[in-house]
Structures are given as structure tokens and as C-alpha cells.
XYZ file of C-alpha atoms in Angstrom:
574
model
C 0.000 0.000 0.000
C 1.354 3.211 -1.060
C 1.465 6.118 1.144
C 1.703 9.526 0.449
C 3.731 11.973 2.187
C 2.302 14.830 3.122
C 3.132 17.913 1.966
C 4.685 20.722 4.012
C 3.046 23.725 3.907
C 5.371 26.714 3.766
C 2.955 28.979 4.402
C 2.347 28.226 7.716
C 5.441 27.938 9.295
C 6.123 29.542 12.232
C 8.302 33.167 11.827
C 10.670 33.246 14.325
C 10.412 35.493 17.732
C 11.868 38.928 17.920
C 14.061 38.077 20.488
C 15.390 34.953 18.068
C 15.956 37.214 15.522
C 18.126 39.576 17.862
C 20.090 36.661 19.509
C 21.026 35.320 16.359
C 21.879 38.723 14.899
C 24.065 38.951 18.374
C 26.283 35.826 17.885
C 27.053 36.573 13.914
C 28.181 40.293 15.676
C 30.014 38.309 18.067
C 31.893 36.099 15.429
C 32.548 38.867 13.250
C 34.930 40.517 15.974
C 36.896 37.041 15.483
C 37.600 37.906 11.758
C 37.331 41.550 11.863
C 40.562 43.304 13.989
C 39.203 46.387 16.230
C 40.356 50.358 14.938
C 39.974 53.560 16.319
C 40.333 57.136 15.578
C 41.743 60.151 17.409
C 39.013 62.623 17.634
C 37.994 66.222 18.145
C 35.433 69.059 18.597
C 34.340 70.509 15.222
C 31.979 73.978 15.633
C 29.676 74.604 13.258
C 26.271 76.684 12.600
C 23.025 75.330 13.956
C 19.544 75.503 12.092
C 19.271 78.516 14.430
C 21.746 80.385 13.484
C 23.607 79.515 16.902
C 27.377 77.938 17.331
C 27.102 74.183 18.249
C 29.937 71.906 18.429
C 30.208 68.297 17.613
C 32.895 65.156 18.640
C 34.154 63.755 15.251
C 36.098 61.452 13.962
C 39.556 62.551 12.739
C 40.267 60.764 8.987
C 43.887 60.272 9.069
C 43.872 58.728 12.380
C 42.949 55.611 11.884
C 45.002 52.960 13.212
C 44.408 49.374 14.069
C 44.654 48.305 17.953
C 48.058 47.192 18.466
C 49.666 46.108 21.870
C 51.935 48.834 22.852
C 56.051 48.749 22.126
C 57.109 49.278 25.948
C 60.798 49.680 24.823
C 59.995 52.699 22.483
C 57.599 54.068 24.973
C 59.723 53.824 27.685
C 62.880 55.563 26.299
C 60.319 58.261 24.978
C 59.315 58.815 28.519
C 62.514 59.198 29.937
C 63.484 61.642 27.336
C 59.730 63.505 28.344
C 61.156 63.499 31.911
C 63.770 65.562 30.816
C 62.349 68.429 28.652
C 60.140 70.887 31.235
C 59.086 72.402 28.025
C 57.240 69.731 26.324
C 56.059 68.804 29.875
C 54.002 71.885 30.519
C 52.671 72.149 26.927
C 51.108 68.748 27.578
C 50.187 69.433 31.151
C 51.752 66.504 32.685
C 54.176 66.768 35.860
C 57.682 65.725 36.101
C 56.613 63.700 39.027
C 54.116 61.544 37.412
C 56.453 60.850 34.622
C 59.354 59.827 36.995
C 56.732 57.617 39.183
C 56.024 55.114 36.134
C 59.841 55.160 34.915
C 60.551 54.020 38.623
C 57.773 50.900 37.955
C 60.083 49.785 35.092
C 59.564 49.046 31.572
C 58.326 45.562 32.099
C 55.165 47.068 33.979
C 54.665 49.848 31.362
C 50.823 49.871 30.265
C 48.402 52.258 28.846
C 46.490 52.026 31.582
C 49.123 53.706 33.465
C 49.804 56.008 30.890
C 46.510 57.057 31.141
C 46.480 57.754 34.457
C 49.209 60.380 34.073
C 47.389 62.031 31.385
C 49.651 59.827 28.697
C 46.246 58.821 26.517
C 46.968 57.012 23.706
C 45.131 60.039 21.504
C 48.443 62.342 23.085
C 51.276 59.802 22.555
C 49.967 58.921 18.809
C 50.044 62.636 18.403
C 53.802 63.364 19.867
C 55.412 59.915 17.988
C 52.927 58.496 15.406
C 52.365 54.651 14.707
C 56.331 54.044 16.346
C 54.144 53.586 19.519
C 53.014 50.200 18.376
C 54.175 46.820 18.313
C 52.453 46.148 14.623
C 53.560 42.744 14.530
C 49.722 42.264 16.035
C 46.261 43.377 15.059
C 43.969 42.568 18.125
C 40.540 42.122 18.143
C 37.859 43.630 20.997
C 35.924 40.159 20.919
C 33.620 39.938 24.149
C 33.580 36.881 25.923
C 31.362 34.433 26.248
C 29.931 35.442 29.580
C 30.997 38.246 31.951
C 30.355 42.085 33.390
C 32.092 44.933 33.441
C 32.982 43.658 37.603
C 33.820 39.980 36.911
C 35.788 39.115 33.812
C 34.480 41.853 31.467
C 31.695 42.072 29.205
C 30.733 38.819 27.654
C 28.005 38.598 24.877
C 25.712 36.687 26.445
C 25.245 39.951 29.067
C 24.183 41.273 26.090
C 20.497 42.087 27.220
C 21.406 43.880 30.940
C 24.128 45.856 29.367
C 21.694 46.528 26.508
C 18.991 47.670 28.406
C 21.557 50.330 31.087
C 23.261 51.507 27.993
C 23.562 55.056 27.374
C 21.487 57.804 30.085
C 17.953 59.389 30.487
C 18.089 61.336 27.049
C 18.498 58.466 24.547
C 19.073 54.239 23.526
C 18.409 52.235 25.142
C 17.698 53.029 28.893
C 15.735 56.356 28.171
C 13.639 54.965 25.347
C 12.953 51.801 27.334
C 11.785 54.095 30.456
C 9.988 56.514 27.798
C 7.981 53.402 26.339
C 6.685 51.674 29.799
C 5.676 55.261 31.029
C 3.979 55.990 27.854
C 2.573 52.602 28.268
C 1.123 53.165 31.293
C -0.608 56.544 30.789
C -2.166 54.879 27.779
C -3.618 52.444 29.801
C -5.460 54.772 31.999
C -6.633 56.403 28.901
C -7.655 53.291 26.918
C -9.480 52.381 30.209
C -11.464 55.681 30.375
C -13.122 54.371 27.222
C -12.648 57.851 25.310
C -10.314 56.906 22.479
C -12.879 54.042 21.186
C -15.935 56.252 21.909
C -14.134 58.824 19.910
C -13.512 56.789 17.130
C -16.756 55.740 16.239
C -18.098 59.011 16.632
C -15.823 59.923 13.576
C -16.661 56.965 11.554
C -20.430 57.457 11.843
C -19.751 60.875 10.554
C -17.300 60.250 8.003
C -18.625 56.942 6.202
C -17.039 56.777 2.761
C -14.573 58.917 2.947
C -11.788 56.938 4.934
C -9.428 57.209 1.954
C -8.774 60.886 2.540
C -7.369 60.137 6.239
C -4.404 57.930 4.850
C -2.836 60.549 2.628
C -3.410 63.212 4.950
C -1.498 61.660 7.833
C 1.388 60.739 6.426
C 2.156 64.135 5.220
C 1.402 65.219 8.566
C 3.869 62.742 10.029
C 6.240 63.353 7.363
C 6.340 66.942 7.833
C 7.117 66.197 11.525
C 9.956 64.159 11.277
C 10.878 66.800 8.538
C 10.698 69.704 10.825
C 11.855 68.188 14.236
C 13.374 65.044 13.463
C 10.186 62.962 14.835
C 10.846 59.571 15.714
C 10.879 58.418 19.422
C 7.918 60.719 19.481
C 5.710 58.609 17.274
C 5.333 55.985 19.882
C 2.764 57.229 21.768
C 0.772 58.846 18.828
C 0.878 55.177 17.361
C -0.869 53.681 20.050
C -3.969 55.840 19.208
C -3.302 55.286 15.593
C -3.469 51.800 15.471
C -7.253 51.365 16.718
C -8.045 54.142 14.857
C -6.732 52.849 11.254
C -7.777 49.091 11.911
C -10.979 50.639 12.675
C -11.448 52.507 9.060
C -10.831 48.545 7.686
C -6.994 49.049 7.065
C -4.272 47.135 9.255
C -1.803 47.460 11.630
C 1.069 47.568 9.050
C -0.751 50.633 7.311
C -0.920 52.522 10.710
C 3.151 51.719 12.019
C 3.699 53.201 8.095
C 1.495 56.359 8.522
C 2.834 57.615 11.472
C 6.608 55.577 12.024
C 7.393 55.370 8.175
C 5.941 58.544 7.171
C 8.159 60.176 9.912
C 11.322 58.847 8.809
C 10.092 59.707 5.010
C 10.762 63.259 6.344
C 13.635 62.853 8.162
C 15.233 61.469 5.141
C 13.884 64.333 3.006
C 14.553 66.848 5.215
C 15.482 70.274 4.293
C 15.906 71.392 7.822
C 16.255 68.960 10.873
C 18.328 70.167 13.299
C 19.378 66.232 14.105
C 20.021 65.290 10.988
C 20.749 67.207 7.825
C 22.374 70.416 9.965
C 24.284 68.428 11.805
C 25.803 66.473 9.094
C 26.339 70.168 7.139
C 27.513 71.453 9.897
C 30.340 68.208 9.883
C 30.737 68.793 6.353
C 32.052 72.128 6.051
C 28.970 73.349 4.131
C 26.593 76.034 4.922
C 23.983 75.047 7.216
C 20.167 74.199 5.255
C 22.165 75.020 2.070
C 19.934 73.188 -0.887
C 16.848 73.542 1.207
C 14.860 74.110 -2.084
C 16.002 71.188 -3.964
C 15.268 69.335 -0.458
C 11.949 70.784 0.090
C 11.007 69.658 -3.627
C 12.552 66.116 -2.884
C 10.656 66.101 0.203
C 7.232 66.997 -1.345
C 7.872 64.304 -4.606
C 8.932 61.631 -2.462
C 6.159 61.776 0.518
C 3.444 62.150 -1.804
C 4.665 58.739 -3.853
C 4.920 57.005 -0.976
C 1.661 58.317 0.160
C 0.407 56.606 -3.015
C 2.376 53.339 -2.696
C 1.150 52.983 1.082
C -2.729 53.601 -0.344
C -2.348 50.782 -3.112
C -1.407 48.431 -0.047
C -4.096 49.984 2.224
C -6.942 49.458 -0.400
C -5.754 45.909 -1.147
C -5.975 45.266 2.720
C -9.456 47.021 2.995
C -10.929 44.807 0.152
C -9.386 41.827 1.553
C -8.301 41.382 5.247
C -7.306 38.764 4.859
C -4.534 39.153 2.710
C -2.713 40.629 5.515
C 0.266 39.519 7.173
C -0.661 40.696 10.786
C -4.081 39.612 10.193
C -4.422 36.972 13.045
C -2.036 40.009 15.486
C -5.056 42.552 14.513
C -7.828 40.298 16.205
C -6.686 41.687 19.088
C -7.998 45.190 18.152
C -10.862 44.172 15.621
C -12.304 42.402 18.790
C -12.177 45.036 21.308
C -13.116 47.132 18.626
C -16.168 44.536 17.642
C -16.678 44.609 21.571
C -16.940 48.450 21.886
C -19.068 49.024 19.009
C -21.469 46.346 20.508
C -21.528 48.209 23.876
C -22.745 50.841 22.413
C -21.569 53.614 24.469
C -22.458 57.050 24.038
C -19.604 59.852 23.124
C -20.302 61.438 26.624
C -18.961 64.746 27.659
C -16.333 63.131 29.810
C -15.122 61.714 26.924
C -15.026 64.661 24.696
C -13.247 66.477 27.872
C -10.527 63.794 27.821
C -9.905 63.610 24.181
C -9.707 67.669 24.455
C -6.572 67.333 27.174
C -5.184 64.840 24.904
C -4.814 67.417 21.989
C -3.627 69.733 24.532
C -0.506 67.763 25.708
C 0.239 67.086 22.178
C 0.388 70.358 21.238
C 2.168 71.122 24.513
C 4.735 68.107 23.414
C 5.353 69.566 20.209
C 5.630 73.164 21.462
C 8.171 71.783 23.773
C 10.022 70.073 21.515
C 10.354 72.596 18.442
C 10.806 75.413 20.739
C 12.407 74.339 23.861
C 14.395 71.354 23.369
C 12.533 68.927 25.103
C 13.408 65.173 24.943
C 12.717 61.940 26.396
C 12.218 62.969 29.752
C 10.312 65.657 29.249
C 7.686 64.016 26.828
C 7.932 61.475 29.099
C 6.978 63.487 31.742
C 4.139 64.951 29.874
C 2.278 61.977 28.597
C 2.509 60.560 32.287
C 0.611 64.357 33.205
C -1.646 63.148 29.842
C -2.825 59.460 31.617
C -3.144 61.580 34.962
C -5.586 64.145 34.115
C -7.662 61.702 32.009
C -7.731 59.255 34.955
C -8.743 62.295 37.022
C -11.367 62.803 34.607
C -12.754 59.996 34.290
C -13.564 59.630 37.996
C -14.956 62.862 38.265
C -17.410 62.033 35.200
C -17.809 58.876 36.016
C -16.924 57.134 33.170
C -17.294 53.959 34.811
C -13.996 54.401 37.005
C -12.691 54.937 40.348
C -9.145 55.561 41.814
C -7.519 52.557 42.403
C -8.366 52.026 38.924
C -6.222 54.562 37.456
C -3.037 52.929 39.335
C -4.125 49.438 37.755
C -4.320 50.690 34.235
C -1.105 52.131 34.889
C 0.120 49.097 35.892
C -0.901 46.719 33.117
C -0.652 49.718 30.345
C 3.030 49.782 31.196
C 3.166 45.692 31.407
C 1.771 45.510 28.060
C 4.883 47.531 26.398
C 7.727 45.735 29.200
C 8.269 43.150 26.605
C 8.864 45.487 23.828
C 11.125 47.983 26.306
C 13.633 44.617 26.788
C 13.370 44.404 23.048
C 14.837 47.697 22.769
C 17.862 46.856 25.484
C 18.342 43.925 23.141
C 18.820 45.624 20.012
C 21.298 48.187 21.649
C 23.093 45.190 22.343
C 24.141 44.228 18.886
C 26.600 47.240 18.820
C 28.110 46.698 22.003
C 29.180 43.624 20.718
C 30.339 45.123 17.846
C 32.771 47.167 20.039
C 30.333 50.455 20.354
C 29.904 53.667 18.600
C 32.983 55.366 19.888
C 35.392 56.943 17.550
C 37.977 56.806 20.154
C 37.364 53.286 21.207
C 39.000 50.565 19.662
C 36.488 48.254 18.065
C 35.679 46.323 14.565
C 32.308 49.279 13.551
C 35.360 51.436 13.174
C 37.464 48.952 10.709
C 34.486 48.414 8.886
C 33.558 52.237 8.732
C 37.469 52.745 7.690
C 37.129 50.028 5.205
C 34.632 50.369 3.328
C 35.508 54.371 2.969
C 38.801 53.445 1.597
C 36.497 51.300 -1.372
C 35.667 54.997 -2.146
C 38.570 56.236 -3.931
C 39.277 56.448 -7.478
C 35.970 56.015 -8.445
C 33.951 57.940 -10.831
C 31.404 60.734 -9.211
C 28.292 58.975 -10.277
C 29.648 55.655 -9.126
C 30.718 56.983 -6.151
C 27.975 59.210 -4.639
C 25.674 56.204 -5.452
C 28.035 54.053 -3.495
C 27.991 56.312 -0.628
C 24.328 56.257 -0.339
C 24.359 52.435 -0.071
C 27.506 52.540 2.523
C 25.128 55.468 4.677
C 21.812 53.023 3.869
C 24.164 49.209 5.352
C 25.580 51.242 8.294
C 22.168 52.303 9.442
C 21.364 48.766 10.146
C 23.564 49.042 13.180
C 23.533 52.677 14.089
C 20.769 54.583 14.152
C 21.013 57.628 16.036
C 20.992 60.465 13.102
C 23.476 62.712 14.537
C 25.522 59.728 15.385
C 26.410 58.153 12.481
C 27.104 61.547 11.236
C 29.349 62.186 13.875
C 31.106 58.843 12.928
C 30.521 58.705 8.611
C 30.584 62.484 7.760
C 34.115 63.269 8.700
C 35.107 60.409 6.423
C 32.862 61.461 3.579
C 33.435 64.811 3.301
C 37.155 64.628 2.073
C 36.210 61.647 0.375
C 33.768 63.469 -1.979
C 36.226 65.741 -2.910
C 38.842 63.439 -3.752
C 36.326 61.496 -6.311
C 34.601 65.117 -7.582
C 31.334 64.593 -5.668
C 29.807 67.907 -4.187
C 29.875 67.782 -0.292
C 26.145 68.314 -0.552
C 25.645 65.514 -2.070
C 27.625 63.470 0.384
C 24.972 65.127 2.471
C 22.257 64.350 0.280
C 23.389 60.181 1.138
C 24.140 60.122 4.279
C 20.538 61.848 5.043
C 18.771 59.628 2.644
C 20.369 56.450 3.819
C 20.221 56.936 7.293
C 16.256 58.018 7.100
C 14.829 55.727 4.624
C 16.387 52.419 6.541
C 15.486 53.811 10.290
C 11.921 52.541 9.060
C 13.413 48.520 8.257
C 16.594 48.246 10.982
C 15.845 46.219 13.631
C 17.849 47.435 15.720
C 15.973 50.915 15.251
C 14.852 51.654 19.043
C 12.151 53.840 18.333
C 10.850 51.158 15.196
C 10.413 48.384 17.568
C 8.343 50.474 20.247
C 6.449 51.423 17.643
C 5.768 47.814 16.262
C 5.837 46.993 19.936
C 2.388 48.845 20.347
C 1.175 47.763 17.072
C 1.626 44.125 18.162
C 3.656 43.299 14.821
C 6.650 40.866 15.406
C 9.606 42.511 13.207
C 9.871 39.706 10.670
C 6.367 40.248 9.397
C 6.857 43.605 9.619
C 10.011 42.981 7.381
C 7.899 41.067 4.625
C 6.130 44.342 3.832
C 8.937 46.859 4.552
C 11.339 45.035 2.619
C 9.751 46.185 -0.797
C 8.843 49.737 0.524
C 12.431 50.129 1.241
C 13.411 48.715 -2.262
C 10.866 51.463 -3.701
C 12.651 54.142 -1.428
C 15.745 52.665 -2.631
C 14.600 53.706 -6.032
C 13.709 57.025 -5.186
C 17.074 57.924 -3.440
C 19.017 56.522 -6.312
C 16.627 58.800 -8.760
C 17.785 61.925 -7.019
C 21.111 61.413 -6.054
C 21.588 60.799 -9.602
C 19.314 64.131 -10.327
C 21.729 66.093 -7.471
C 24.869 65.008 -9.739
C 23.080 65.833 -13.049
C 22.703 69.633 -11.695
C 25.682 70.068 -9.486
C 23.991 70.621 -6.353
C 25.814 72.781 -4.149
């Protein structure tokens, strides 16, 4: 008897977790440091215009410094010291005592270490400056491999620490511990407000009054988005808006991939079009040597073209979705909303004045949030602050108009608001954790980013302009898969680029032009973006469905950059 073997079908196999994902995207980092020997640069404080007008300054990366990390050559060292110890001159220019000098020649030459050098003001930054590359033993690259296990107290950091020392990373004001504290606090004043009922009672009041013309809301709000992450450099921001977007789209009959892209993608569409964030584009001009929001017209032309196309791819997706829910990828993820949704609209409530009260204090934090921000400078702990005064007042609220709550119940939707996002806040210490491995950010810290970085700008030279600014656009677009902090990876690719250009006859506003459009269109893909995975985090989308759509959306932006960098070479831009 013949037996047939049943046929496996691809189509429902499981997608991996997040946190796989991440873990396996840790251990390739981690064997890449095998292979890949650890570099640094000397740096130094660059001033430069701001998009106010004011003098800001900048740590960069100095181009000719680059060296490999070698072990140092004690016997050249050493004699160099004791020649230091006697010339007073050289001593005071550097600021270093004749004492401190003499107390390490008395240790001997054997016990010579940076370390020690260091601690007498000796950095290796000041002794590659006094005696070049002679300060190196060369006959060894080393490489800034973690271990296997360890902290920072007990052995060192070892990769598998990778989530704590992910999660503590950097302070208050940015990845990963700030945007991890920003999302459960957000979290949990959304939960008070979700639990005053408002936000679902508001939707359906605009529905009823706005049958049939749901197409005209998906257009309109990603420009809006756009022209915030245009103006202000919106990103982190988007998180909480997205949690009120994502009933509200799936409610019109759209998706939760079509409301992550309105708000998230349509944010970074403007940050990569930019003609004047002050995190991005000035910053990086301001590196460059280049007039600050020079080429703001050509910009603000890119910037209308290219957020009104992808306005019109996202709509082809969001009518396909509409016609057929099914066809979605986050379909079965959605139920979640369609049946509290479902639920709601069965309850019937009426849009009570309570509720009308609390939606009005919502639109008056967010206009307080983006005063703040555009006009003070406010950041993650203030907006932080001021969604947490958002779920407080609407709490309040609520119990006054009895909306069906009391007091204790405003600290319980606190509570499970901000349990709802904890998962995606680790997520976020997780992704940081992929460049620690790598070595970190830093410049001035030895680590394999910075051979890569150095590597692949030295693939640069000798090639023709056309060739070349294309090329740079897809070096800007690869390393903004691992860092994604704007101003960062123009701190660390702009210093390299800008002499670069001018060696292969590219404009330095057009080295501009790639970094800006590589680093914005692929914050909406990376997953290692902080701010993207919040944002998916809220939506309930795991990343690698999320990465079935995005991945032709970022081939179509991948289109549209290469159309006008080729455009800004055609007509010079300066």
C-alpha cells in the first residue's frame, strides 16, 4: 500500500520570535569581531552653525587617524618617557608633571601599560600625536571580541550579558535606557486612557460621521507625520501617537502595518527628506564644512515628490488590505484590536462629555509636546513626563465624570498599560546590544564598527562621481542597520565622507544628500531601530512580518534615493 507523504506547507510555518531574531543577529556580531581586527580614531570638537543660526559643536572622527589596535612597544615608549622626563618644556605644553612621569619610569619598563599612561594624562590620543604609529608593536592586530559570559565587575563584558548591558546603555536622554523608560511610562498613561473608554468612543463618533470617505485620512497623515519628522526630526515621538493610531486605522478597515507606516514610516520619510532637521541634515552640514540648510529648495522639492509617492504606494497596499483582510500579514495580530473594537461598538456607548473632555486634554498635551520640543528642546524625559501628566488628568477625569472608574483604577491601568509595552522595552535593550558587541559607537574606542567604517571608505577612492555618490548612499543606507542615532552616524561617517567626496569630484552636498537619505529611509526597516520596535511593539507586529512588507517599501525608497542622487549630480547641487 502506497502512502503519500504529506506535503509541508510553507505557508504556515512559524516566523521566528523577535528576540530569536536579535540573539542570532548577536552571535554573527560576536563572530565577526573574530575575523574583523578592532580600529579607532583620534578625535575632536568641530563647531559649526546650527539651524538657528547659533554655534554648536560636535565630537568627530579625525580621517587620518585611523590605526588598528596594536599592543603597545614598551621599549619605544619607555625611552620616549625618559626623554619627556627631561624636557620641562614639552612637559608643561602637555600638562603633565615631572613627578608623574618619573613615578612610572621608577615601575620599570616591564610594567609599562596604557592604563598607566593614562592615568598620568599619557592617553593614547596624546602619545599617537607626539610619535605616530612608532608607539606600536604592529607585529599584532587585536581584536575587541567579548567573551562568552561576563560584566564589566567579573571578567568583562561577555556577549551573552548582552540584554542587561543593553537595556543600562547610554542615560535618560536616549538608547536604550531612556527609550525603554519613555515606552513603559507611555505605556502606562495609555492604559489609563484606553481604560477611560474615550479613544474608542471617539472613534466611532468619527466613523459614523465620516462613512465613505476613509481614503482621505491615509494621505493626509502621512504628510502630517512626514512633515514632523521633517521639521523636528520625529521619531521616538511617534510611539505614543501610534498607540492611538493603530485602533483608529484598523478601525477605518486598514491594518496594523498601514498605521506603524502612517505615522513611524511617514516620519522617517521626512527625516530622510529633510530640508531642515536640526538632528540630521544640519548636523551632518555642519560636519561637512557646508553652509547650514544650504539646498533647502532642492530638499523641500525632494521632500514633497517623495512623501506624496509614498503616500500613493502605502494607499495601493491599504486598499488591497481594505478589500481583503485577509490578505494581511498581521491579520491573526489585529484580532486583538478588531475584537475590542467589535466589543466596543457592541456596547454601544455614548460619546459622553467626559469623553469629549478627555480627548480635548489629549490634543492639549500634544500640542504642549510639540511646542516643547520645536521650541524648547525637550526630549525623552520631558515628553515622558508629559504623557505621564496626559494618563493623569484623564484618569482624574474619568472619575470625576464617572466614566465607569474609580481611583484605584487609574493605578491598575497604569500598571498593566506599562506591562503591556515591558516586553517590547527589553526588546529595545536587546537591540542596543548588537553594537556593544560590535565594540560600540565610539570613535575613540577601539572596536571592529570602526574597521568596517574605515574600510569600506577606503572602497571609495578612485571612483567615478556617479559611481561613487551612489556608493555612498548604499555605505550610509548598510551602516544604518547598526547605528541609528541620526546625529551619530554623522558624527562617525561624515568626517570620512566629506574629504572623500572631494577626492572622487562629488559635491559635499551631495555626500549630504546620502548620508541623510540612507540613514532616514532604513530607520523605518533596521531592527535594531529603538524607536521602530516600540512602535511595532504597540502595534503588536513581530519585526519579521513587519520585514515582509517593509522590505519592498524600502526597495521602492531605494529607487527614489538613487533617482535623485543621480538628479543632485546631473545639476551640481551645491
Amino acid at each position: 500500500m502506497e502512502v503519500k507523504q504529506k506535503k509541508r506547507d510553507l505557508t504556515k510555518m512559524k516566523t521566528p520570535h523577535t528576540y530569536v531574531i536579535i540573539f542570532i543577529v548577536v552571535v554573527a556580531a560576536w563572530l565577526l569581531t573574530f575575523v574583523v581586527p578592532a580600529g579607532k580614531f583620534s578625535t575632536t570638537e568641530v563647531q559649526y552653525k546650527d539651524a538657528n543660526g547659533e554655534t554648536a559643536s560636535r565630537t568627530v572622527l579625525q580621517q587620518s587617524t585611523f590605526r588598528y589596535d596594536y599592543p603597545l612597544d614598551k621599549e619605544f615608549v619607555f625611552d620616549k618617557l625618559e626623554d619627556l622626563a627631561q624636557d620641562p618644556q614639552e612637559l608643561e605644553k602637555l600638562e603633565i608633571s615631572e613627578a608623574d612621569v618619573q613615578t612610572v619610569l621608577d615601575e620599570g619598563e616591564k610594567s609599562l601599560s596604557q592604563e598607566k599612561l593614562d592615568g598620568i594624562a599619557l592617553t593614547d590620543d596624546a602619545l599617537y600625536d607626539l610619535y605616530g604609529d612608532k608607539i606600536y608593536d604592529k607585529s599584532e592586530k587585536l581584536h575587541k571580541t567579548a567573551k562568552l559570559w561576563g560584566t564589566d565587575d567579573f571578567g568583562g563584558f561577555g556577549f551573552l550579558n548582552f540584554v542587561f548591558e543593553g537595556l543600562v546603555s547610554g542615560d535618560k536622554y536616549g538608547s536604550a535606557v531612556g527609550i525603554a523608560a519613555l515606552i513603559l511610562v507611555v505605556g502606562g498613561a495609555f492604559g489609563i486612557i484606553m481604560r477611560t473608554g474615550a479613544i474608542d468612543a471617539g472613534i466611532y463618533a468619527f466613523i459614523s460621521k465620516t462613512r465613505g470617505m476613509e481614503k482621505f485620512a491615509i494621505p493626509l497623515l502621512f504628510f502630517a507625520f512626514s512633515l514632523g519628522g521633517a521639521t523636528f526630526g520625529m521619531a521616538e515621538e511617534v510611539i505614543p501617537f501610534s498607540m492611538v493610531m493603530v485602533p483608529f486605522v484598523i478601525a477605518l478597515g486598514y491594518d496594523s502595518i498601514v498605521a506603524v507606516t502612517v505615522t513611524y514610516v511617514a516620519s522617517q520619510v521626512g527625516n530622510a527628506t529633510s530640508w531642515m532637521s536640526p538632528f540630521s541634515v544640519a548636523v551632518a552640514q555642519g560636519i561637512a564644512g557646508i553652509p547650514v540648510l544650504s539646498g533647502a529648495t532642492f530638499r523641500l522639492i525632494m521632500w514633497v515628490v517623495v512623501t506624496a509617492l509614498s503616500a500613493g504606494y502605502l494607499m495601493i497596499y491599504a486598499e488591497r488590505i481594505r478589500k481583503n483582510p485577509l490578505r494581511s500579514e498581521v491579520y491573526e495580530s489585529d484580532e486583538y484590536f478588531r475584537s475590542h473594537i467589535e466589543k466596543t461598538a457592541n456596547e454601544n456607548k455614548p460619546f459622553l462629555w467626559g469623553h469629549k473632555l478627555i480627548l480635548l486634554e489629549m490634543l492639549a498635551v500634544l500640542v504642549w509636546i510639540i511646542w516643547g520640543v520645536t521650541q524648547k528642546g525637550y526630549y525623552i524625559p520631558e515628553i515622558a513626563s508629559q504623557f505621564f501628566v496626559m494618563g493623569l488628568i484623564s484618569g482624574i477625569t474619568a472619575v470625576l465624570f464617572k466614566l465607569d472608574m474609580g481611583w484605584n483604577d487609574i493605578a491598575k491601568s497604569f500598571q498593566n498599560g506599562a506591562a503591556d509595552l515591558a516586553g517590547t522595552a527589553i526588546v529595545v535593550g536587546m537591540a542596543k546590544g548588537i553594537l556593544l558587541v560590535l565594540g560600540g559607537s565610539d570613535a575613540n574606542v577601539a572596536s571592529a564598527l570602526n574597521t568596517i567604517l574605515h574600510s569600506i571608505g577606503g572602497l571609495l577612492t578612485g571612483v567615478p562621481a556617479m559611481i561613487g555618490a551612489w556608493v555612498m548612499y548604499i555605505f550610509q543606507s548598510l551602516f544604518n542597520l547598526v547605528v541609528t542615532s541620526n546625529s551619530g552616524q554623522a558624527a562617525l561617517t561624515m568626517p570620512i565622507m566629506a574629504p572623500l567626496a572631494d577626492l572622487i569630484n562629488v559635491p559635499r552636498q551631495i555626500a549630504v544628500l546620502a548620508y541623510q537619505l540612507g540613514a532616514g529611509f532604513v530607520d523605518a526597516f533596521t531592527p535594531v531601530s529603538a524607536s521602530l520596535i516600540g512602535v511595532l511593539g504597540v502595534a503588536r507586529i513581530e519585526w519579521v512580518k513587519w520585514a515582509k512588507f517593509q522590505i519592498k517599501m524600502q526597495g521602492f525608497f531605494f529607487v527614489l534615493g538613487t533617482i535623485f542622487i543621480m538628479i543632485a549630480i546631473a545639476i551640481g547641487l551645491q
